PDB file of C-alpha atoms in Angstrom:
ATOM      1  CA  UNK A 178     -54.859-211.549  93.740  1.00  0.00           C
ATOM      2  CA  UNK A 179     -57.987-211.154  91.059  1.00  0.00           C
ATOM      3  CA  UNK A 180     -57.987-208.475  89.385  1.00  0.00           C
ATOM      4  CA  UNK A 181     -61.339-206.246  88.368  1.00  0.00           C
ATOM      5  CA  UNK A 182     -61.402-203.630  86.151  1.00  0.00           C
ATOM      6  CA  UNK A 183     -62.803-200.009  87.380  1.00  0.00           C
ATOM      7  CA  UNK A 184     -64.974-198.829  84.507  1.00  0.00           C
ATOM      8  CA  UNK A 185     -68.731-198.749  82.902  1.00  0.00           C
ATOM      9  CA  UNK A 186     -67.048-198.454  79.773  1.00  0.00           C
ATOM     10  CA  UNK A 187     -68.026-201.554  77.206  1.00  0.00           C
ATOM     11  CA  UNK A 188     -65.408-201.470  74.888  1.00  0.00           C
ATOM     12  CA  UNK A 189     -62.611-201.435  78.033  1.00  0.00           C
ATOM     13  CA  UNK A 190     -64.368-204.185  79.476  1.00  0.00           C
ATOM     14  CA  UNK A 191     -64.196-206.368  76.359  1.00  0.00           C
ATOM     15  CA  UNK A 192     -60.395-205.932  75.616  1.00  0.00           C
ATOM     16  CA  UNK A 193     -59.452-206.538  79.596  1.00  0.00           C
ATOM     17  CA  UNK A 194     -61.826-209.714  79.211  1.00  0.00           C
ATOM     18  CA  UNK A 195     -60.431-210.693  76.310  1.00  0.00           C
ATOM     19  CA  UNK A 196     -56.892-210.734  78.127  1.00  0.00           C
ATOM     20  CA  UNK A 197     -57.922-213.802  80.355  1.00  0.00           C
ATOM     21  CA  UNK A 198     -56.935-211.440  83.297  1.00  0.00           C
ATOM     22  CA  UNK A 199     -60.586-210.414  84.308  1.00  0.00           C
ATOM     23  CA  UNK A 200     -62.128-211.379  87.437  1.00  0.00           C
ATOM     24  CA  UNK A 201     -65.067-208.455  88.027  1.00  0.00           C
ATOM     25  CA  UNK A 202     -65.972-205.548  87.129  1.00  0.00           C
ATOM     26  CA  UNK A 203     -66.757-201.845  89.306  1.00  0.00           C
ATOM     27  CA  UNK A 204     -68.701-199.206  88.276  1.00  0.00           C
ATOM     28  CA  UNK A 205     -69.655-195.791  89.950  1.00  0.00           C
ATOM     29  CA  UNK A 206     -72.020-193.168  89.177  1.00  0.00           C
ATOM     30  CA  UNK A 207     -68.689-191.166  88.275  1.00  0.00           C
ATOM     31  CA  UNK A 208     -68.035-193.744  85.808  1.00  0.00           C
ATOM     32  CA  UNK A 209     -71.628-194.643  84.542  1.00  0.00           C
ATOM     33  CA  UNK A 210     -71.496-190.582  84.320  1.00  0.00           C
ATOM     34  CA  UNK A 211     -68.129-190.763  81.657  1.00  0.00           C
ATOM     35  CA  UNK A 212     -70.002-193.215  78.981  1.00  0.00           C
ATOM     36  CA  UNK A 213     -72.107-190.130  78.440  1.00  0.00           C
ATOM     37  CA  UNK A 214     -75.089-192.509  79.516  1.00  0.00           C
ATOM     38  CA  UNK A 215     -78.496-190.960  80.716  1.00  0.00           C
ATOM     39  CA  UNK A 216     -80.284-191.579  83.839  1.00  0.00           C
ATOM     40  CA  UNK A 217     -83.181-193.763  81.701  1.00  0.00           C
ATOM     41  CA  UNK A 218     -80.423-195.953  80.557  1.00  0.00           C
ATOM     42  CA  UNK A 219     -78.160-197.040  83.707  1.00  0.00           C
ATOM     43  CA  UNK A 220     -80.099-200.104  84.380  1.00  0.00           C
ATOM     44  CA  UNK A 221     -80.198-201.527  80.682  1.00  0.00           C
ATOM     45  CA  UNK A 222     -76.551-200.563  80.951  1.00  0.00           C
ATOM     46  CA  UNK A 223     -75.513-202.560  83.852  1.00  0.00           C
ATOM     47  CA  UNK A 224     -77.497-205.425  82.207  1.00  0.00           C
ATOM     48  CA  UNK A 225     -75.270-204.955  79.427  1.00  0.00           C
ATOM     49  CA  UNK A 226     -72.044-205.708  81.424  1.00  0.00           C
ATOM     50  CA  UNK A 227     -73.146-208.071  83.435  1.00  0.00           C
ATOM     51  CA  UNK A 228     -74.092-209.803  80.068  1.00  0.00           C
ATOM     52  CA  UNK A 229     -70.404-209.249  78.894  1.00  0.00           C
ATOM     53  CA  UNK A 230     -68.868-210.372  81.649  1.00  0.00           C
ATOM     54  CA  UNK A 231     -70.391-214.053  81.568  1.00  0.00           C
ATOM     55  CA  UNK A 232     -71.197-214.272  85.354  1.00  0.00           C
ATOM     56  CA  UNK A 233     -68.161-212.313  86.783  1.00  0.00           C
ATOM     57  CA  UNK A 234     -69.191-210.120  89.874  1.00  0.00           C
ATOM     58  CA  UNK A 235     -70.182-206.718  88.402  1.00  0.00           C
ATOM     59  CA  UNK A 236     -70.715-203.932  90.749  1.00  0.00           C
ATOM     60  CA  UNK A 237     -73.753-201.314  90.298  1.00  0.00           C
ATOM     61  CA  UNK A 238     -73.999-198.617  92.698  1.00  0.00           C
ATOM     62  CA  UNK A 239     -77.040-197.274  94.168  1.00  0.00           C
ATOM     63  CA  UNK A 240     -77.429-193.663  94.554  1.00  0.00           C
ATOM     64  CA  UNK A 241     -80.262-193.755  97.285  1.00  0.00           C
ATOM     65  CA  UNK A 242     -79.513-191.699 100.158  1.00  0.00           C
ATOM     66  CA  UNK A 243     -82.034-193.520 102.561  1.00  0.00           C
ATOM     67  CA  UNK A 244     -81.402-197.641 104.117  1.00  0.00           C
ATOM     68  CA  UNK A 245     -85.344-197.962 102.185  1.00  0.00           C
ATOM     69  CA  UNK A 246     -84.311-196.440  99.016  1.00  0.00           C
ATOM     70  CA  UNK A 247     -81.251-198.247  99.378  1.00  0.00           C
ATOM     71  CA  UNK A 248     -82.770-201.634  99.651  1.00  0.00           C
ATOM     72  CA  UNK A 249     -85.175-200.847  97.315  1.00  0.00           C
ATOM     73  CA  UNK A 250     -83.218-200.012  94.459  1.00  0.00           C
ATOM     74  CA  UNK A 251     -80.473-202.589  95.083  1.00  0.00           C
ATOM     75  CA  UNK A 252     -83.025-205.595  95.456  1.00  0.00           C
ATOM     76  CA  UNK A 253     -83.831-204.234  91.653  1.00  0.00           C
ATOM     77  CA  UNK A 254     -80.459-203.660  90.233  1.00  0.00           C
ATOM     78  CA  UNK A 255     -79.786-207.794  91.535  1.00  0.00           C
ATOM     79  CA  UNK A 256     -82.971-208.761  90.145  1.00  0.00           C
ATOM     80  CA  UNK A 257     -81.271-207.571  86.735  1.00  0.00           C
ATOM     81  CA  UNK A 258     -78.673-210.775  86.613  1.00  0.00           C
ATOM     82  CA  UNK A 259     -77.468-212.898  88.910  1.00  0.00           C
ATOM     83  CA  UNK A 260     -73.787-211.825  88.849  1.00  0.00           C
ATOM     84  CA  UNK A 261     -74.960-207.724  89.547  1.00  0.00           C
ATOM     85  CA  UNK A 262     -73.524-207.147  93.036  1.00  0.00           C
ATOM     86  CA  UNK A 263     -75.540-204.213  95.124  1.00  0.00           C
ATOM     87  CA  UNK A 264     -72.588-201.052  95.842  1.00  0.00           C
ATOM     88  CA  UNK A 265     -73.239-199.075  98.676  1.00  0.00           C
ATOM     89  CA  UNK A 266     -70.842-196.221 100.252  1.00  0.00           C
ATOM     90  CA  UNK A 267     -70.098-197.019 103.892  1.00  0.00           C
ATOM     91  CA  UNK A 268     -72.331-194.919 106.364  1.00  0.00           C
ATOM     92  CA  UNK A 269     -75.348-195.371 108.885  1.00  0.00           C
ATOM     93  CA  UNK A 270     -78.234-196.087 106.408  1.00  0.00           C
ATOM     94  CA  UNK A 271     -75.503-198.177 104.488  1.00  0.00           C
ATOM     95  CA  UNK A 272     -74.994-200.445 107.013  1.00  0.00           C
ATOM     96  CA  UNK A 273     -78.639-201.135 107.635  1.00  0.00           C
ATOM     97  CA  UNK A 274     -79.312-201.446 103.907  1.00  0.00           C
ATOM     98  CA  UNK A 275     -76.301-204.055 103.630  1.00  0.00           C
ATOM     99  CA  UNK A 276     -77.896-205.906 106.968  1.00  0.00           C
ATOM    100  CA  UNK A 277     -81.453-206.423 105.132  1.00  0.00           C
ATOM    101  CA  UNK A 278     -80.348-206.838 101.606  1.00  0.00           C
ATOM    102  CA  UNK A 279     -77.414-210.051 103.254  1.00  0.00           C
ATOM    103  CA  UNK A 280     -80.348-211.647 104.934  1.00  0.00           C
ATOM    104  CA  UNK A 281     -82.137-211.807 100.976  1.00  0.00           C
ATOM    105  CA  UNK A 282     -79.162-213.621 100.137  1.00  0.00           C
ATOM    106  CA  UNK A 283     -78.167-210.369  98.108  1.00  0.00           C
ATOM    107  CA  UNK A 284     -74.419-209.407  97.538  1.00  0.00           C
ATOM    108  CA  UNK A 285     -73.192-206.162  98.734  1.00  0.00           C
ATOM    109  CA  UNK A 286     -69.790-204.452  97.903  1.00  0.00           C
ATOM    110  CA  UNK A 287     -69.131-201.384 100.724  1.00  0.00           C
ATOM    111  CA  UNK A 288     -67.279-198.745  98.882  1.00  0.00           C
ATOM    112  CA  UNK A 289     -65.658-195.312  99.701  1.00  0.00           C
ATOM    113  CA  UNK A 290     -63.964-196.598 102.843  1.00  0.00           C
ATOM    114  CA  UNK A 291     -61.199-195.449 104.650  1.00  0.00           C
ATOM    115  CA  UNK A 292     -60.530-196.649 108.003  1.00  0.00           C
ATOM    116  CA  UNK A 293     -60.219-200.202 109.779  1.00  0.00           C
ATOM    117  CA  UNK A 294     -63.215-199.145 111.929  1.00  0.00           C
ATOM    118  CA  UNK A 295     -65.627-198.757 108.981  1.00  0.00           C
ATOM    119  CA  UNK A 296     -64.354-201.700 107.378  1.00  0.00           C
ATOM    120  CA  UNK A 297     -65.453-204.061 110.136  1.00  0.00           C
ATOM    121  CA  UNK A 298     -68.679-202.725 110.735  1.00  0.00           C
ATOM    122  CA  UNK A 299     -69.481-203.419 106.936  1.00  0.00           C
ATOM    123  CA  UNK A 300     -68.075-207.270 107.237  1.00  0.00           C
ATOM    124  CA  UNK A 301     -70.306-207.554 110.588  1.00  0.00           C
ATOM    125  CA  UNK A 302     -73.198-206.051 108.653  1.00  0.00           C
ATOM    126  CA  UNK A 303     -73.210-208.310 105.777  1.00  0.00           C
ATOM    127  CA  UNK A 304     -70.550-206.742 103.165  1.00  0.00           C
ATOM    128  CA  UNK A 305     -69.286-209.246 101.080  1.00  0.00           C
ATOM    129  CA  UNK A 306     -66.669-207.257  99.568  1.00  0.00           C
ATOM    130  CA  UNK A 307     -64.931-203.927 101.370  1.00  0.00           C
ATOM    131  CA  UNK A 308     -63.016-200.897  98.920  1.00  0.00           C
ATOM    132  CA  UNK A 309     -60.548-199.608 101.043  1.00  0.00           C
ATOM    133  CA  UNK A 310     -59.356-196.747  98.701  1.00  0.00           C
ATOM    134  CA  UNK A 311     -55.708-195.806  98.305  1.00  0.00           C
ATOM    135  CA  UNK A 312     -54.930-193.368  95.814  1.00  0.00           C
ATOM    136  CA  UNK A 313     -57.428-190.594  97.723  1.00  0.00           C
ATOM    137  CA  UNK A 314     -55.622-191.050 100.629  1.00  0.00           C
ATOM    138  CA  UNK A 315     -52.117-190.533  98.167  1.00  0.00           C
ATOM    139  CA  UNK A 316     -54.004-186.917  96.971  1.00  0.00           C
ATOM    140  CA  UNK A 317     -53.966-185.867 100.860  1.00  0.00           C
ATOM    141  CA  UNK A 318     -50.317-186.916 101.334  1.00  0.00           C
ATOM    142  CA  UNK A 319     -50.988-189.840 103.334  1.00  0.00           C
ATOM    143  CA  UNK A 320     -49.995-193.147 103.143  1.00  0.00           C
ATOM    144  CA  UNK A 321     -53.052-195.115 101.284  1.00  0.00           C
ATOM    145  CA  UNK A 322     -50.945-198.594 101.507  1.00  0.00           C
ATOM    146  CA  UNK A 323     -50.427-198.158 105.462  1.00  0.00           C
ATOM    147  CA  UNK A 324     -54.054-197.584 105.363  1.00  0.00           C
ATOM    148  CA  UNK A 325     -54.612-201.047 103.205  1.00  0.00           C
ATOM    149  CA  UNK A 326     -52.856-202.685 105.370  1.00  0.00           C
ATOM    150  CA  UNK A 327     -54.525-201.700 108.275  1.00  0.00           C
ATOM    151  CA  UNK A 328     -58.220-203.038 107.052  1.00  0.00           C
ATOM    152  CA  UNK A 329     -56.558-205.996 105.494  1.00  0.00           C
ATOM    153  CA  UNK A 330     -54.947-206.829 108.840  1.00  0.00           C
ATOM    154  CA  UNK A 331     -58.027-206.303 110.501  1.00  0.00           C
ATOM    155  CA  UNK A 332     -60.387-208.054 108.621  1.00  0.00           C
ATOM    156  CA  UNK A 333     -58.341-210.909 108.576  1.00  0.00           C
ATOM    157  CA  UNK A 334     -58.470-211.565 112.171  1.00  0.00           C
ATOM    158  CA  UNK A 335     -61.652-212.562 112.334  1.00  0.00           C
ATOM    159  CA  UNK A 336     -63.930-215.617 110.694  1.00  0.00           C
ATOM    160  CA  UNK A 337     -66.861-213.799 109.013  1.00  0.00           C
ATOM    161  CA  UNK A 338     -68.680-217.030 108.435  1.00  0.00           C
ATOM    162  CA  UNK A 339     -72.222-216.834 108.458  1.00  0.00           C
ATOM    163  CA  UNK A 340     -72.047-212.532 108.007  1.00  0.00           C
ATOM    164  CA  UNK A 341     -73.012-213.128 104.552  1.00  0.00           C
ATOM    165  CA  UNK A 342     -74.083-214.928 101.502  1.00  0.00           C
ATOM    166  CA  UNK A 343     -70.887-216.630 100.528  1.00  0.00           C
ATOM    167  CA  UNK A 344     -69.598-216.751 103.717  1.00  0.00           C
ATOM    168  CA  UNK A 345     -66.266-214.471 103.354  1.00  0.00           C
ATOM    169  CA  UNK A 346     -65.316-211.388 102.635  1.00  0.00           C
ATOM    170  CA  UNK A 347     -63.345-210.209 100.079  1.00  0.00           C
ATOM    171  CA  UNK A 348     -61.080-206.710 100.156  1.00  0.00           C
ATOM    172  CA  UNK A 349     -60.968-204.880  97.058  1.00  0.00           C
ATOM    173  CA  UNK A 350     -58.385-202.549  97.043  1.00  0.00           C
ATOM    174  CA  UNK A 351     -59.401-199.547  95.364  1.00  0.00           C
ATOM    175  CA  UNK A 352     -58.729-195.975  93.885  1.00  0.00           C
ATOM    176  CA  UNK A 353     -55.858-197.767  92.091  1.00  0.00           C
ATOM    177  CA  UNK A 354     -53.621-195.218  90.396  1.00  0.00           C
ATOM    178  CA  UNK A 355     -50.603-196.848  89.618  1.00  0.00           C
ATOM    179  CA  UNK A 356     -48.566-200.348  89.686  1.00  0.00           C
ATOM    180  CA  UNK A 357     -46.830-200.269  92.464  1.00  0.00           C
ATOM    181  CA  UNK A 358     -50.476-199.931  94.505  1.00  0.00           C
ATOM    182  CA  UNK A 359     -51.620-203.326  92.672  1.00  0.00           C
ATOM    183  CA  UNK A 360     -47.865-204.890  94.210  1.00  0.00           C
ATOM    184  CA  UNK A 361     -48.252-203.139  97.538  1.00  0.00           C
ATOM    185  CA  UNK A 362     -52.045-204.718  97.586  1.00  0.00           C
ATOM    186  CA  UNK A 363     -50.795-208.148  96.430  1.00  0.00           C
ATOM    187  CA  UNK A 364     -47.453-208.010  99.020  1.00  0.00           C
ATOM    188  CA  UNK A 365     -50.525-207.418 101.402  1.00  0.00           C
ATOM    189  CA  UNK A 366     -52.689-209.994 100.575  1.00  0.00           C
ATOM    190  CA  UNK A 367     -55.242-208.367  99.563  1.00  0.00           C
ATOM    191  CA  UNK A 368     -57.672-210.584  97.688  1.00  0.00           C
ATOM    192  CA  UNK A 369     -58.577-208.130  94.924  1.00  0.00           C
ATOM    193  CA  UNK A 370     -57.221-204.599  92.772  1.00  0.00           C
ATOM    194  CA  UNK A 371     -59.752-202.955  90.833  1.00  0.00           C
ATOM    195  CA  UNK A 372     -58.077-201.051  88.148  1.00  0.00           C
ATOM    196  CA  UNK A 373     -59.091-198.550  85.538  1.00  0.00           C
ATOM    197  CA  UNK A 374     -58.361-199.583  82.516  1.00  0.00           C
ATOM    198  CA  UNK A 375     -55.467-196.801  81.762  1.00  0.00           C
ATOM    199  CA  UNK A 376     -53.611-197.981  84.902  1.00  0.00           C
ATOM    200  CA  UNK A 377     -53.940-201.805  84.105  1.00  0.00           C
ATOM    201  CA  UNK A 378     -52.324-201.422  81.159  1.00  0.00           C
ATOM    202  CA  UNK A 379     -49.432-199.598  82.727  1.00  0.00           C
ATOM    203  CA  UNK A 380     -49.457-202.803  85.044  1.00  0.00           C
ATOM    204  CA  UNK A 381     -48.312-204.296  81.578  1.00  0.00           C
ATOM    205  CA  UNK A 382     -45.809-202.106  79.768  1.00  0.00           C
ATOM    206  CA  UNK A 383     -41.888-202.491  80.872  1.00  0.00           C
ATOM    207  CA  UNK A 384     -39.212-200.552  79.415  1.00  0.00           C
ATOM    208  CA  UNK A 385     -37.229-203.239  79.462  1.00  0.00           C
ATOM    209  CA  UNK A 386     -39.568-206.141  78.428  1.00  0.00           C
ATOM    210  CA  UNK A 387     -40.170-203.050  75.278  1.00  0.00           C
ATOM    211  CA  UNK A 388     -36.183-202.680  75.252  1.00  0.00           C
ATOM    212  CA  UNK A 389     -36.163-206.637  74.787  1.00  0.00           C
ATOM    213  CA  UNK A 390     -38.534-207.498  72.066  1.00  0.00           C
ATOM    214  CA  UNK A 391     -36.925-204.208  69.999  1.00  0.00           C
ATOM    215  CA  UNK A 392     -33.920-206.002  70.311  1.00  0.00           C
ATOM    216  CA  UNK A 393     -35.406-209.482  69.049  1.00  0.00           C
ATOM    217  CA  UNK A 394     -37.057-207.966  65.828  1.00  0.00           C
ATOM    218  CA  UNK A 395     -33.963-206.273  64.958  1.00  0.00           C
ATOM    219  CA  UNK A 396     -32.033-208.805  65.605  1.00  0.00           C
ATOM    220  CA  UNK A 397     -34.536-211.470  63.590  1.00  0.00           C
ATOM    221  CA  UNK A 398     -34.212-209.059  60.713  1.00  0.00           C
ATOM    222  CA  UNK A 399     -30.623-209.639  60.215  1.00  0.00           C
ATOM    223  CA  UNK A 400     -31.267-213.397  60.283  1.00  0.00           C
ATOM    224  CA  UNK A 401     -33.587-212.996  57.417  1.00  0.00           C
ATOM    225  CA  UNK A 402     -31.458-210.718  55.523  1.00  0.00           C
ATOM    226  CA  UNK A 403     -28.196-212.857  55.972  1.00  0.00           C
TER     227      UNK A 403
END
């Protein structure tokens, strides 16, 4: 499973880079909205990581609320790099929006969903990557893995050749809150986890692998006092 990190944030994007871990990177208007950046700089911003990220799939979202506007302003946000992929949240004008902008050979990723039935209508419109999100579900007390599952399951049944530019689709399992929704996602098979960068590095830290190398600096300070 690749993992992407779920942030507009530069400096985050760097260190998870700089980890050899980093396959892509999400971003949100939630997210743009944290960096304390301003409307006249979100598209020099998104140039900015999709500078950092040397090619790696970067995701900016559109916030048109119309399949023109949406077309529109994702055929500009992938004219800004070549690795920029177009985010759209699953509905009706969505779905047309992805249809036109996968015929222009440009790369969509269909966010904020949440059921198996929305999931394959964005793979048969052109989606190239789905977000199933898990932790929302979590907030409601359901079951966001079961949910996973579900759209993983699903999508897997088919062959999506020819939906899209790259010929697959890829589920990004999303709304990641903790480790044990990057194992259930992985257990799954689902082919990526984005992950803000507070929960990735809990995906890291181990009491005992912190218990252990306590032990071996204590115990490498005897040697060199002996």
């Amino acid at each position: 499973m690749k993992f992407f990190i779920d942030t507009a944030d530069l400096d985050e994007i760097a260190e998870a880079k700089s980890w050899g871990c980093l396959a892509g990177v999400t971003t949100n208007p939630s997210l743009y909205m944290k960096t304390g950046g301003k409307l006249a700089d979100f598209e020099g911003h998104m140039l900015k990581i999709a500078e950092l990220c040397e090619g790696l799939p970067v995701s900016a979202e559109s916030t048109a609320t119309t399949a023109e506007g949406m077309v529109e302003e994702g055929r500009r946000l992938a004219a800004l790099a070549p690795n920029i992929v177009v985010k759209l949240p699953v509905c009706a004008e969505a779905l047309a929006a992805t249809h036109q902008l996968a015929s222009e050979d440009i790369r969509v990723n269909m966010t904020l969903v949440f059921s198996p039935t929305q999931a394959l209508l964005a793979a048969n419109a052109g989606a190239r990557y789905i977000s199933p999100f898990v932790g929302r579900f979590d907030d409601i007390a359901e079951d966001g893995i079961q949910q996973l599952a579900n759209v993983v399951a699903c999508l897997g049944n088919y062959d999506w050749s020819g939906k899209n530019v790259d010929d697959r689709v890829e589920v990004i399992t999303a709304s990641v809150r903790t480790p044990n929704h990057v194992t259930q996602a992985a257990l799954l098979g689902a082919d990526i986890a984005t992950v803000p960068f507070a929960a990735l590095k809990k995906c890291l830290a181990h009491p005992l692998t912190e218990r252990g190398l306590a032990q071996f600096e204590a115990d490498w300070e005897k040697v060199k006092n002996a």
